[in-house]
mmCIF file of C-alpha atoms in Angstrom:
data_model
loop_
_atom_site.group_PDB
_atom_site.id
_atom_site.type_symbol
_atom_site.label_atom_id
_atom_site.label_comp_id
_atom_site.label_asym_id
_atom_site.label_seq_id
_atom_site.Cartn_x
_atom_site.Cartn_y
_atom_site.Cartn_z
ATOM 1 C CA UNK A 1 196.774 16.674 9.982
ATOM 2 C CA UNK A 2 199.003 19.623 10.821
ATOM 3 C CA UNK A 3 202.123 17.874 9.499
ATOM 4 C CA UNK A 4 205.337 19.372 10.891
ATOM 5 C CA UNK A 5 204.972 22.502 13.011
ATOM 6 C CA UNK A 6 207.625 24.728 14.556
ATOM 7 C CA UNK A 7 207.491 27.260 17.362
ATOM 8 C CA UNK A 8 208.318 30.075 17.526
ATOM 9 C CA UNK A 9 208.209 31.476 13.990
ATOM 10 C CA UNK A 10 210.520 34.392 14.769
ATOM 11 C CA UNK A 11 212.851 35.225 17.627
ATOM 12 C CA UNK A 12 215.473 37.831 18.410
ATOM 13 C CA UNK A 13 218.077 37.003 21.037
ATOM 14 C CA UNK A 14 221.000 38.830 22.563
ATOM 15 C CA UNK A 15 224.413 37.192 22.559
ATOM 16 C CA UNK A 16 224.660 34.756 25.452
ATOM 17 C CA UNK A 17 220.953 34.176 25.878
ATOM 18 C CA UNK A 18 219.483 30.713 25.644
ATOM 19 C CA UNK A 19 216.382 29.397 23.944
ATOM 20 C CA UNK A 20 214.665 26.238 22.781
ATOM 21 C CA UNK A 21 213.024 25.664 19.420
ATOM 22 C CA UNK A 22 210.215 23.151 19.329
ATOM 23 C CA UNK A 23 209.375 20.865 16.428
ATOM 24 C CA UNK A 24 206.253 18.735 16.521
ATOM 25 C CA UNK A 25 204.886 16.238 14.006
ATOM 26 C CA UNK A 26 201.598 14.378 14.005
ATOM 27 C CA UNK A 27 202.450 11.810 11.328
ATOM 28 C CA UNK A 28 203.904 9.226 13.735
ATOM 29 C CA UNK A 29 207.289 9.543 12.018
ATOM 30 C CA UNK A 30 210.256 7.875 13.656
ATOM 31 C CA UNK A 31 213.057 10.041 12.227
ATOM 32 C CA UNK A 32 213.376 13.770 12.833
ATOM 33 C CA UNK A 33 215.963 16.347 11.763
ATOM 34 C CA UNK A 34 217.074 19.896 12.481
ATOM 35 C CA UNK A 35 218.658 21.928 9.673
ATOM 36 C CA UNK A 36 219.867 25.495 9.420
ATOM 37 C CA UNK A 37 219.610 27.488 6.204
ATOM 38 C CA UNK A 38 222.089 30.218 5.369
ATOM 39 C CA UNK A 39 222.362 32.193 2.115
ATOM 40 C CA UNK A 40 224.500 30.433 -0.469
ATOM 41 C CA UNK A 41 224.993 27.362 1.714
ATOM 42 C CA UNK A 42 221.770 25.433 1.295
ATOM 43 C CA UNK A 43 220.498 23.496 4.284
ATOM 44 C CA UNK A 44 222.977 21.928 6.667
ATOM 45 C CA UNK A 45 222.095 19.219 9.154
ATOM 46 C CA UNK A 46 222.599 20.126 12.821
ATOM 47 C CA UNK A 47 221.341 17.056 14.676
ATOM 48 C CA UNK A 48 218.940 14.239 13.979
ATOM 49 C CA UNK A 49 217.069 11.476 15.759
ATOM 50 C CA UNK A 50 216.097 8.028 14.560
ATOM 51 C CA UNK A 51 213.793 7.341 17.470
ATOM 52 C CA UNK A 52 212.530 8.425 20.850
ATOM 53 C CA UNK A 53 215.413 8.870 23.260
ATOM 54 C CA UNK A 54 218.127 8.796 20.577
ATOM 55 C CA UNK A 55 219.984 11.665 18.929
ATOM 56 C CA UNK A 56 223.019 11.992 16.687
ATOM 57 C CA UNK A 57 225.233 14.802 15.398
ATOM 58 C CA UNK A 58 224.930 16.131 11.910
ATOM 59 C CA UNK A 59 227.213 18.324 9.876
ATOM 60 C CA UNK A 60 227.184 21.452 12.088
ATOM 61 C CA UNK A 61 226.330 20.416 15.679
ATOM 62 C CA UNK A 62 228.547 22.805 17.654
ATOM 63 C CA UNK A 63 226.665 25.215 19.891
ATOM 64 C CA UNK A 64 223.435 23.232 19.761
ATOM 65 C CA UNK A 65 221.868 20.479 21.828
ATOM 66 C CA UNK A 66 218.781 18.401 21.122
ATOM 67 C CA UNK A 67 216.383 16.130 22.935
ATOM 68 C CA UNK A 68 213.764 13.637 21.761
ATOM 69 C CA UNK A 69 211.824 12.707 24.896
ATOM 70 C CA UNK A 70 208.608 12.067 22.996
ATOM 71 C CA UNK A 71 208.270 10.542 19.544
ATOM 72 C CA UNK A 72 206.339 13.500 18.189
ATOM 73 C CA UNK A 73 208.643 16.248 19.485
ATOM 74 C CA UNK A 74 212.234 17.203 18.705
ATOM 75 C CA UNK A 75 213.720 20.126 20.629
ATOM 76 C CA UNK A 76 216.706 22.197 19.537
ATOM 77 C CA UNK A 77 218.477 24.169 22.241
ATOM 78 C CA UNK A 78 220.942 27.025 22.106
ATOM 79 C CA UNK A 79 222.621 27.335 25.510
ATOM 80 C CA UNK A 80 224.548 30.536 24.782
ATOM 81 C CA UNK A 81 223.503 32.136 21.518
ATOM 82 C CA UNK A 82 226.105 33.695 19.225
ATOM 83 C CA UNK A 83 225.649 35.981 16.194
ATOM 84 C CA UNK A 84 226.919 33.124 13.987
ATOM 85 C CA UNK A 85 223.739 31.255 14.893
ATOM 86 C CA UNK A 86 221.579 33.833 13.141
ATOM 87 C CA UNK A 87 219.806 31.678 10.595
ATOM 88 C CA UNK A 88 216.553 30.085 9.539
ATOM 89 C CA UNK A 89 216.003 26.753 11.244
ATOM 90 C CA UNK A 90 213.972 23.976 9.644
ATOM 91 C CA UNK A 91 212.730 20.788 11.170
ATOM 92 C CA UNK A 92 211.869 17.715 9.105
ATOM 93 C CA UNK A 93 210.583 14.213 9.695
ATOM 94 C CA UNK A 94 210.236 10.921 7.835
ATOM 95 C CA UNK A 95 208.690 7.537 8.370
ATOM 96 C CA UNK A 96 211.283 4.874 9.195
ATOM 97 C CA UNK A 97 212.503 3.382 5.914
ATOM 98 C CA UNK A 98 212.346 -0.367 5.365
ATOM 99 C CA UNK A 99 215.033 -2.337 3.563
ATOM 100 C CA UNK A 100 216.816 -0.175 1.030
ATOM 101 C CA UNK A 101 213.916 2.216 0.559
ATOM 102 C CA UNK A 102 214.122 5.915 1.155
ATOM 103 C CA UNK A 103 211.248 8.056 2.324
ATOM 104 C CA UNK A 104 210.513 11.688 1.578
ATOM 105 C CA UNK A 105 211.321 14.239 4.286
ATOM 106 C CA UNK A 106 208.502 16.573 5.294
ATOM 107 C CA UNK A 107 209.582 20.029 6.376
ATOM 108 C CA UNK A 108 208.186 22.502 8.866
ATOM 109 C CA UNK A 109 207.643 26.213 8.094
ATOM 110 C CA UNK A 110 210.903 27.348 9.692
ATOM 111 C CA UNK A 111 212.000 29.566 12.576
ATOM 112 C CA UNK A 112 213.854 32.777 11.776
ATOM 113 C CA UNK A 113 216.347 33.482 14.551
ATOM 114 C CA UNK A 114 218.419 36.639 14.875
ATOM 115 C CA UNK A 115 221.182 36.881 17.465
ATOM 116 C CA UNK A 116 222.362 40.421 18.169
ATOM 117 C CA UNK B 1 232.147 12.981 2.323
ATOM 118 C CA UNK B 2 229.118 12.944 0.075
ATOM 119 C CA UNK B 3 228.394 16.273 -1.594
ATOM 120 C CA UNK B 4 225.925 17.891 -3.959
ATOM 121 C CA UNK B 5 226.886 20.754 -6.279
ATOM 122 C CA UNK B 6 224.560 23.196 -7.945
ATOM 123 C CA UNK B 7 226.187 25.139 -10.737
ATOM 124 C CA UNK B 8 224.347 28.433 -10.716
ATOM 125 C CA UNK B 9 223.454 30.419 -7.635
ATOM 126 C CA UNK B 10 221.294 32.986 -9.430
ATOM 127 C CA UNK B 11 219.311 32.565 -12.647
ATOM 128 C CA UNK B 12 217.115 35.211 -14.252
ATOM 129 C CA UNK B 13 214.715 34.247 -17.029
ATOM 130 C CA UNK B 14 211.834 35.825 -18.876
ATOM 131 C CA UNK B 15 208.440 34.167 -18.811
ATOM 132 C CA UNK B 16 208.090 31.316 -21.345
ATOM 133 C CA UNK B 17 211.850 30.719 -21.437
ATOM 134 C CA UNK B 18 213.105 27.196 -20.876
ATOM 135 C CA UNK B 19 214.829 26.303 -17.641
ATOM 136 C CA UNK B 20 217.631 23.917 -16.827
ATOM 137 C CA UNK B 21 219.273 23.894 -13.401
ATOM 138 C CA UNK B 22 222.365 21.787 -12.952
ATOM 139 C CA UNK B 23 223.019 19.374 -10.100
ATOM 140 C CA UNK B 24 225.932 16.988 -9.645
ATOM 141 C CA UNK B 25 226.481 14.564 -6.817
ATOM 142 C CA UNK B 26 229.648 12.911 -5.611
ATOM 143 C CA UNK B 27 230.326 9.277 -6.451
ATOM 144 C CA UNK B 28 229.328 6.371 -4.304
ATOM 145 C CA UNK B 29 226.546 4.162 -3.044
ATOM 146 C CA UNK B 30 222.855 4.009 -3.680
ATOM 147 C CA UNK B 31 221.498 7.126 -5.307
ATOM 148 C CA UNK B 32 218.362 8.764 -3.956
ATOM 149 C CA UNK B 33 217.991 12.224 -5.466
ATOM 150 C CA UNK B 34 215.514 15.017 -4.857
ATOM 151 C CA UNK B 35 214.637 18.482 -6.034
ATOM 152 C CA UNK B 36 212.945 20.753 -3.519
ATOM 153 C CA UNK B 37 211.507 24.214 -4.108
ATOM 154 C CA UNK B 38 211.183 27.029 -1.579
ATOM 155 C CA UNK B 39 208.844 29.871 -2.538
ATOM 156 C CA UNK B 40 209.509 33.220 -0.861
ATOM 157 C CA UNK B 41 208.708 33.019 2.837
ATOM 158 C CA UNK B 42 207.646 29.386 2.685
ATOM 159 C CA UNK B 43 209.045 26.020 3.666
ATOM 160 C CA UNK B 44 210.562 23.436 1.355
ATOM 161 C CA UNK B 45 208.282 21.439 -0.893
ATOM 162 C CA UNK B 46 209.212 18.350 -2.849
ATOM 163 C CA UNK B 47 209.183 18.816 -6.626
ATOM 164 C CA UNK B 48 210.318 15.354 -7.643
ATOM 165 C CA UNK B 49 212.482 12.421 -6.636
ATOM 166 C CA UNK B 50 214.505 9.653 -8.212
ATOM 167 C CA UNK B 51 215.214 6.321 -6.540
ATOM 168 C CA UNK B 52 215.531 3.888 -9.460
ATOM 169 C CA UNK B 53 213.973 2.949 -12.789
ATOM 170 C CA UNK B 54 213.189 5.419 -15.575
ATOM 171 C CA UNK B 55 215.910 8.085 -15.416
ATOM 172 C CA UNK B 56 213.499 10.767 -16.636
ATOM 173 C CA UNK B 57 211.398 11.770 -13.666
ATOM 174 C CA UNK B 58 208.315 13.945 -13.875
ATOM 175 C CA UNK B 59 207.297 16.055 -10.929
ATOM 176 C CA UNK B 60 204.706 18.610 -9.994
ATOM 177 C CA UNK B 61 204.038 21.918 -11.769
ATOM 178 C CA UNK B 62 205.506 20.747 -15.095
ATOM 179 C CA UNK B 63 209.013 20.108 -13.788
ATOM 180 C CA UNK B 64 211.094 17.114 -14.776
ATOM 181 C CA UNK B 65 214.619 15.910 -14.075
ATOM 182 C CA UNK B 66 216.960 13.507 -15.788
ATOM 183 C CA UNK B 67 219.303 11.202 -13.923
ATOM 184 C CA UNK B 68 222.481 10.595 -15.925
ATOM 185 C CA UNK B 69 224.593 8.082 -14.043
ATOM 186 C CA UNK B 70 227.695 8.494 -16.227
ATOM 187 C CA UNK B 71 227.748 12.222 -15.490
ATOM 188 C CA UNK B 72 226.681 11.977 -11.817
ATOM 189 C CA UNK B 73 224.035 14.530 -12.709
ATOM 190 C CA UNK B 74 220.372 15.151 -11.934
ATOM 191 C CA UNK B 75 219.422 18.326 -13.771
ATOM 192 C CA UNK B 76 216.042 19.982 -13.336
ATOM 193 C CA UNK B 77 214.141 21.204 -16.394
ATOM 194 C CA UNK B 78 210.962 23.017 -17.312
ATOM 195 C CA UNK B 79 210.080 23.846 -20.937
ATOM 196 C CA UNK B 80 208.360 27.164 -20.209
ATOM 197 C CA UNK B 81 208.688 29.003 -16.893
ATOM 198 C CA UNK B 82 206.072 31.232 -15.336
ATOM 199 C CA UNK B 83 206.412 34.220 -13.037
ATOM 200 C CA UNK B 84 205.088 31.999 -10.218
ATOM 201 C CA UNK B 85 208.169 29.757 -10.553
ATOM 202 C CA UNK B 86 210.256 32.464 -8.889
ATOM 203 C CA UNK B 87 211.756 30.596 -5.938
ATOM 204 C CA UNK B 88 214.889 28.940 -4.636
ATOM 205 C CA UNK B 89 215.553 25.408 -5.851
ATOM 206 C CA UNK B 90 217.564 22.825 -3.945
ATOM 207 C CA UNK B 91 218.991 19.564 -5.161
ATOM 208 C CA UNK B 92 219.545 16.961 -2.452
ATOM 209 C CA UNK B 93 220.846 13.447 -2.034
ATOM 210 C CA UNK B 94 219.417 11.018 0.477
ATOM 211 C CA UNK B 95 221.883 9.006 2.503
ATOM 212 C CA UNK B 96 221.477 5.379 3.580
ATOM 213 C CA UNK B 97 219.623 4.312 6.683
ATOM 214 C CA UNK B 98 222.891 3.620 8.520
ATOM 215 C CA UNK B 99 223.584 7.328 8.073
ATOM 216 C CA UNK B 100 220.165 8.255 9.423
ATOM 217 C CA UNK B 101 218.524 8.712 6.026
ATOM 218 C CA UNK B 102 219.655 12.305 6.179
ATOM 219 C CA UNK B 103 219.649 14.650 3.201
ATOM 220 C CA UNK B 104 222.730 16.381 1.840
ATOM 221 C CA UNK B 105 221.729 19.594 0.094
ATOM 222 C CA UNK B 106 223.309 21.666 -2.617
ATOM 223 C CA UNK B 107 223.778 25.384 -2.033
ATOM 224 C CA UNK B 108 220.581 26.233 -3.893
ATOM 225 C CA UNK B 109 219.735 28.190 -7.048
ATOM 226 C CA UNK B 110 217.651 31.336 -6.826
ATOM 227 C CA UNK B 111 215.423 31.640 -9.879
ATOM 228 C CA UNK B 112 213.807 34.930 -10.761
ATOM 229 C CA UNK B 113 211.299 34.962 -13.577
ATOM 230 C CA UNK B 114 210.587 38.344 -15.131
ATOM 231 C CA UNK B 115 207.036 38.955 -16.311
#
Protein backbone atom coordinates (compact mmCIF):
# COMPACT_ATOMS: atom_id res chain seq x y z
CA UNK A 1 0.00 0.00 0.00
CA UNK A 2 1.67 3.19 -1.19
CA UNK A 3 -1.02 5.39 0.38
CA UNK A 4 -1.14 8.88 -1.16
CA UNK A 5 1.59 9.71 -3.68
CA UNK A 6 2.34 12.97 -5.47
CA UNK A 7 4.34 13.74 -8.58
CA UNK A 8 6.54 15.63 -9.10
CA UNK A 9 8.28 16.25 -5.78
CA UNK A 10 9.89 19.50 -6.90
CA UNK A 11 9.35 21.84 -9.82
CA UNK A 12 10.56 25.26 -10.91
CA UNK A 13 8.43 27.19 -13.38
CA UNK A 14 8.71 30.53 -15.10
CA UNK A 15 5.85 32.99 -14.85
CA UNK A 16 3.19 32.11 -17.40
CA UNK A 17 4.11 28.47 -17.78
CA UNK A 18 1.60 25.74 -17.12
CA UNK A 19 1.87 22.45 -15.29
CA UNK A 20 -0.15 19.66 -13.75
CA UNK A 21 0.40 18.07 -10.36
CA UNK A 22 -0.72 14.49 -9.97
CA UNK A 23 -2.10 12.93 -6.81
CA UNK A 24 -2.78 9.21 -6.65
CA UNK A 25 -4.18 7.07 -3.85
CA UNK A 26 -4.53 3.31 -3.64
CA UNK A 27 -6.87 3.17 -0.65
CA UNK A 28 -10.10 3.35 -2.68
CA UNK A 29 -10.97 6.65 -0.99
CA UNK A 30 -13.89 8.62 -2.37
CA UNK A 31 -12.88 12.12 -1.20
CA UNK A 32 -9.71 13.88 -2.28
CA UNK A 33 -8.29 17.33 -1.53
CA UNK A 34 -5.61 19.75 -2.69
CA UNK A 35 -4.07 22.14 -0.15
CA UNK A 36 -1.30 24.69 -0.35
CA UNK A 37 1.01 25.40 2.58
CA UNK A 38 2.58 28.80 3.08
CA UNK A 39 4.66 29.99 6.05
CA UNK A 40 2.51 31.34 8.86
CA UNK A 41 -0.74 30.46 7.10
CA UNK A 42 -1.13 26.76 7.73
CA UNK A 43 -2.73 24.68 5.01
CA UNK A 44 -5.45 26.22 2.87
CA UNK A 45 -7.85 24.21 0.75
CA UNK A 46 -7.68 24.88 -3.00
CA UNK A 47 -10.18 22.41 -4.45
CA UNK A 48 -11.68 19.11 -3.42
CA UNK A 49 -13.64 16.21 -4.85
CA UNK A 50 -16.22 13.98 -3.22
CA UNK A 51 -16.27 11.47 -6.04
CA UNK A 52 -15.19 10.61 -9.55
CA UNK A 53 -16.25 13.32 -11.96
CA UNK A 54 -17.09 15.89 -9.27
CA UNK A 55 -15.04 18.81 -7.99
CA UNK A 56 -15.70 21.82 -5.77
CA UNK A 57 -13.89 25.03 -4.84
CA UNK A 58 -12.14 25.44 -1.55
CA UNK A 59 -10.83 28.50 0.20
CA UNK A 60 -8.25 29.63 -2.40
CA UNK A 61 -9.28 28.28 -5.83
CA UNK A 62 -8.26 31.18 -8.08
CA UNK A 63 -5.59 30.34 -10.63
CA UNK A 64 -6.06 26.59 -10.27
CA UNK A 65 -8.17 23.96 -11.98
CA UNK A 66 -8.72 20.33 -11.05
CA UNK A 67 -10.03 17.15 -12.57
CA UNK A 68 -11.08 13.80 -11.11
CA UNK A 69 -11.52 11.51 -14.12
CA UNK A 70 -10.56 8.40 -12.19
CA UNK A 71 -11.39 7.62 -8.57
CA UNK A 72 -7.76 7.11 -7.63
CA UNK A 73 -6.36 10.27 -9.25
CA UNK A 74 -6.85 13.97 -8.56
CA UNK A 75 -5.04 16.42 -10.83
CA UNK A 76 -4.24 20.03 -9.99
CA UNK A 77 -3.51 22.33 -12.91
CA UNK A 78 -1.90 25.74 -13.12
CA UNK A 79 -2.72 27.25 -16.51
CA UNK A 80 -0.51 30.34 -16.19
CA UNK A 81 1.76 30.17 -13.17
CA UNK A 82 2.40 33.27 -11.07
CA UNK A 83 5.03 33.91 -8.37
CA UNK A 84 2.20 34.01 -5.80
CA UNK A 85 1.68 30.31 -6.48
CA UNK A 86 5.11 29.45 -5.10
CA UNK A 87 4.18 27.08 -2.32
CA UNK A 88 4.19 23.51 -1.10
CA UNK A 89 1.18 21.59 -2.36
CA UNK A 90 -0.31 18.68 -0.44
CA UNK A 91 -2.88 16.19 -1.55
CA UNK A 92 -5.07 14.26 0.89
CA UNK A 93 -7.79 11.64 0.74
CA UNK A 94 -10.40 10.08 3.01
CA UNK A 95 -12.91 7.28 2.90
CA UNK A 96 -16.47 8.54 2.46
CA UNK A 97 -17.92 9.20 5.92
CA UNK A 98 -21.18 7.57 6.95
CA UNK A 99 -23.84 9.31 9.01
CA UNK A 100 -22.29 11.92 11.26
CA UNK A 101 -18.89 10.25 11.39
CA UNK A 102 -15.70 11.91 10.32
CA UNK A 103 -12.73 10.09 8.86
CA UNK A 104 -9.05 10.91 9.12
CA UNK A 105 -7.40 12.56 6.11
CA UNK A 106 -4.27 10.88 4.78
CA UNK A 107 -1.71 13.22 3.27
CA UNK A 108 0.79 12.83 0.47
CA UNK A 109 4.47 13.86 0.75
CA UNK A 110 3.98 17.23 -0.95
CA UNK A 111 5.19 19.00 -4.09
CA UNK A 112 7.45 22.03 -3.69
CA UNK A 113 6.74 24.47 -6.51
CA UNK A 114 8.72 27.62 -7.22
CA UNK A 115 7.50 30.13 -9.79
CA UNK A 116 10.14 32.61 -10.93
CA UNK B 1 -16.74 31.18 8.43
CA UNK B 2 -15.27 28.49 10.64
CA UNK B 3 -11.76 29.24 11.85
CA UNK B 4 -9.00 27.74 13.96
CA UNK B 5 -6.51 29.88 15.90
CA UNK B 6 -3.15 28.81 17.21
CA UNK B 7 -1.71 31.20 19.75
CA UNK B 8 2.02 30.84 19.28
CA UNK B 9 3.80 30.69 15.96
CA UNK B 10 7.22 29.83 17.38
CA UNK B 11 8.04 27.99 20.61
CA UNK B 12 11.52 27.11 21.83
CA UNK B 13 11.96 24.65 24.69
CA UNK B 14 14.78 22.73 26.28
CA UNK B 15 14.65 18.96 26.40
CA UNK B 16 12.52 17.60 29.28
CA UNK B 17 10.47 20.80 29.49
CA UNK B 18 6.70 20.51 29.40
CA UNK B 19 4.79 21.58 26.32
CA UNK B 20 1.40 23.15 25.86
CA UNK B 21 0.29 24.49 22.48
CA UNK B 22 -2.93 26.45 22.34
CA UNK B 23 -5.73 25.95 19.83
CA UNK B 24 -9.12 27.63 19.72
CA UNK B 25 -11.89 27.03 17.23
CA UNK B 26 -14.82 29.21 16.28
CA UNK B 27 -18.28 28.40 17.59
CA UNK B 28 -20.77 26.23 15.83
CA UNK B 29 -21.80 22.74 14.84
CA UNK B 30 -20.37 19.33 15.45
CA UNK B 31 -16.80 19.42 16.65
CA UNK B 32 -14.21 17.15 15.06
CA UNK B 33 -10.74 18.27 16.11
CA UNK B 34 -7.28 17.11 15.12
CA UNK B 35 -3.64 17.75 15.83
CA UNK B 36 -1.20 17.01 13.02
CA UNK B 37 2.59 17.12 13.14
CA UNK B 38 4.96 17.85 10.27
CA UNK B 39 8.60 16.89 10.83
CA UNK B 40 11.16 18.78 8.74
CA UNK B 41 10.85 17.81 5.09
CA UNK B 42 8.01 15.38 5.70
CA UNK B 43 4.27 15.26 5.18
CA UNK B 44 1.60 15.70 7.82
CA UNK B 45 0.99 12.91 10.28
CA UNK B 46 -1.95 12.60 12.63
CA UNK B 47 -1.05 12.93 16.32
CA UNK B 48 -4.52 12.61 17.78
CA UNK B 49 -8.18 13.36 17.19
CA UNK B 50 -11.32 14.17 19.13
CA UNK B 51 -14.83 13.40 17.91
CA UNK B 52 -16.80 12.84 21.12
CA UNK B 53 -16.61 11.18 24.53
CA UNK B 54 -13.72 11.58 26.97
CA UNK B 55 -12.42 15.13 26.49
CA UNK B 56 -8.87 14.06 27.33
CA UNK B 57 -7.47 12.42 24.23
CA UNK B 58 -4.23 10.48 24.13
CA UNK B 59 -2.26 10.27 20.92
CA UNK B 60 0.99 8.90 19.64
CA UNK B 61 4.47 9.70 20.96
CA UNK B 62 3.23 10.71 24.42
CA UNK B 63 1.06 13.60 23.25
CA UNK B 64 -2.37 14.34 24.64
CA UNK B 65 -4.97 17.05 24.13
CA UNK B 66 -7.89 18.29 26.17
CA UNK B 67 -11.16 19.42 24.64
CA UNK B 68 -12.75 22.17 26.74
CA UNK B 69 -16.11 23.01 25.22
CA UNK B 70 -16.73 26.10 27.36
CA UNK B 71 -13.46 27.62 26.15
CA UNK B 72 -13.70 26.39 22.53
CA UNK B 73 -10.21 25.04 23.05
CA UNK B 74 -8.26 21.91 22.17
CA UNK B 75 -4.77 22.40 23.57
CA UNK B 76 -1.95 19.96 22.89
CA UNK B 77 0.30 18.84 25.74
CA UNK B 78 3.34 16.71 26.38
CA UNK B 79 4.90 16.39 29.86
CA UNK B 80 8.51 16.13 28.69
CA UNK B 81 9.64 17.02 25.17
CA UNK B 82 12.52 15.46 23.31
CA UNK B 83 14.81 16.88 20.65
CA UNK B 84 12.99 14.65 18.13
CA UNK B 85 9.75 16.58 18.78
CA UNK B 86 11.16 19.50 16.80
CA UNK B 87 8.49 20.00 14.13
CA UNK B 88 5.56 22.14 13.09
CA UNK B 89 2.24 21.37 14.76
CA UNK B 90 -1.15 22.09 13.22
CA UNK B 91 -4.53 22.13 14.87
CA UNK B 92 -7.44 21.47 12.52
CA UNK B 93 -11.20 21.23 12.58
CA UNK B 94 -13.13 18.83 10.39
CA UNK B 95 -16.20 20.19 8.67
CA UNK B 96 -19.46 18.31 8.06
CA UNK B 97 -20.05 16.05 5.11
CA UNK B 98 -22.23 18.68 3.41
CA UNK B 99 -19.10 20.82 3.38
CA UNK B 100 -17.04 18.01 1.88
CA UNK B 101 -15.54 16.85 5.18
CA UNK B 102 -12.76 19.32 4.57
CA UNK B 103 -10.27 20.39 7.22
CA UNK B 104 -9.79 23.96 8.38
CA UNK B 105 -6.25 24.42 9.68
CA UNK B 106 -4.69 26.81 12.12
CA UNK B 107 -1.58 28.72 11.06
CA UNK B 108 0.71 26.22 12.76
CA UNK B 109 3.22 26.37 15.63
CA UNK B 110 6.88 25.72 14.98
CA UNK B 111 8.44 23.94 17.94
CA UNK B 112 12.18 23.83 18.37
CA UNK B 113 13.57 21.67 21.14
CA UNK B 114 17.11 22.45 22.23
CA UNK B 115 19.25 19.50 23.29
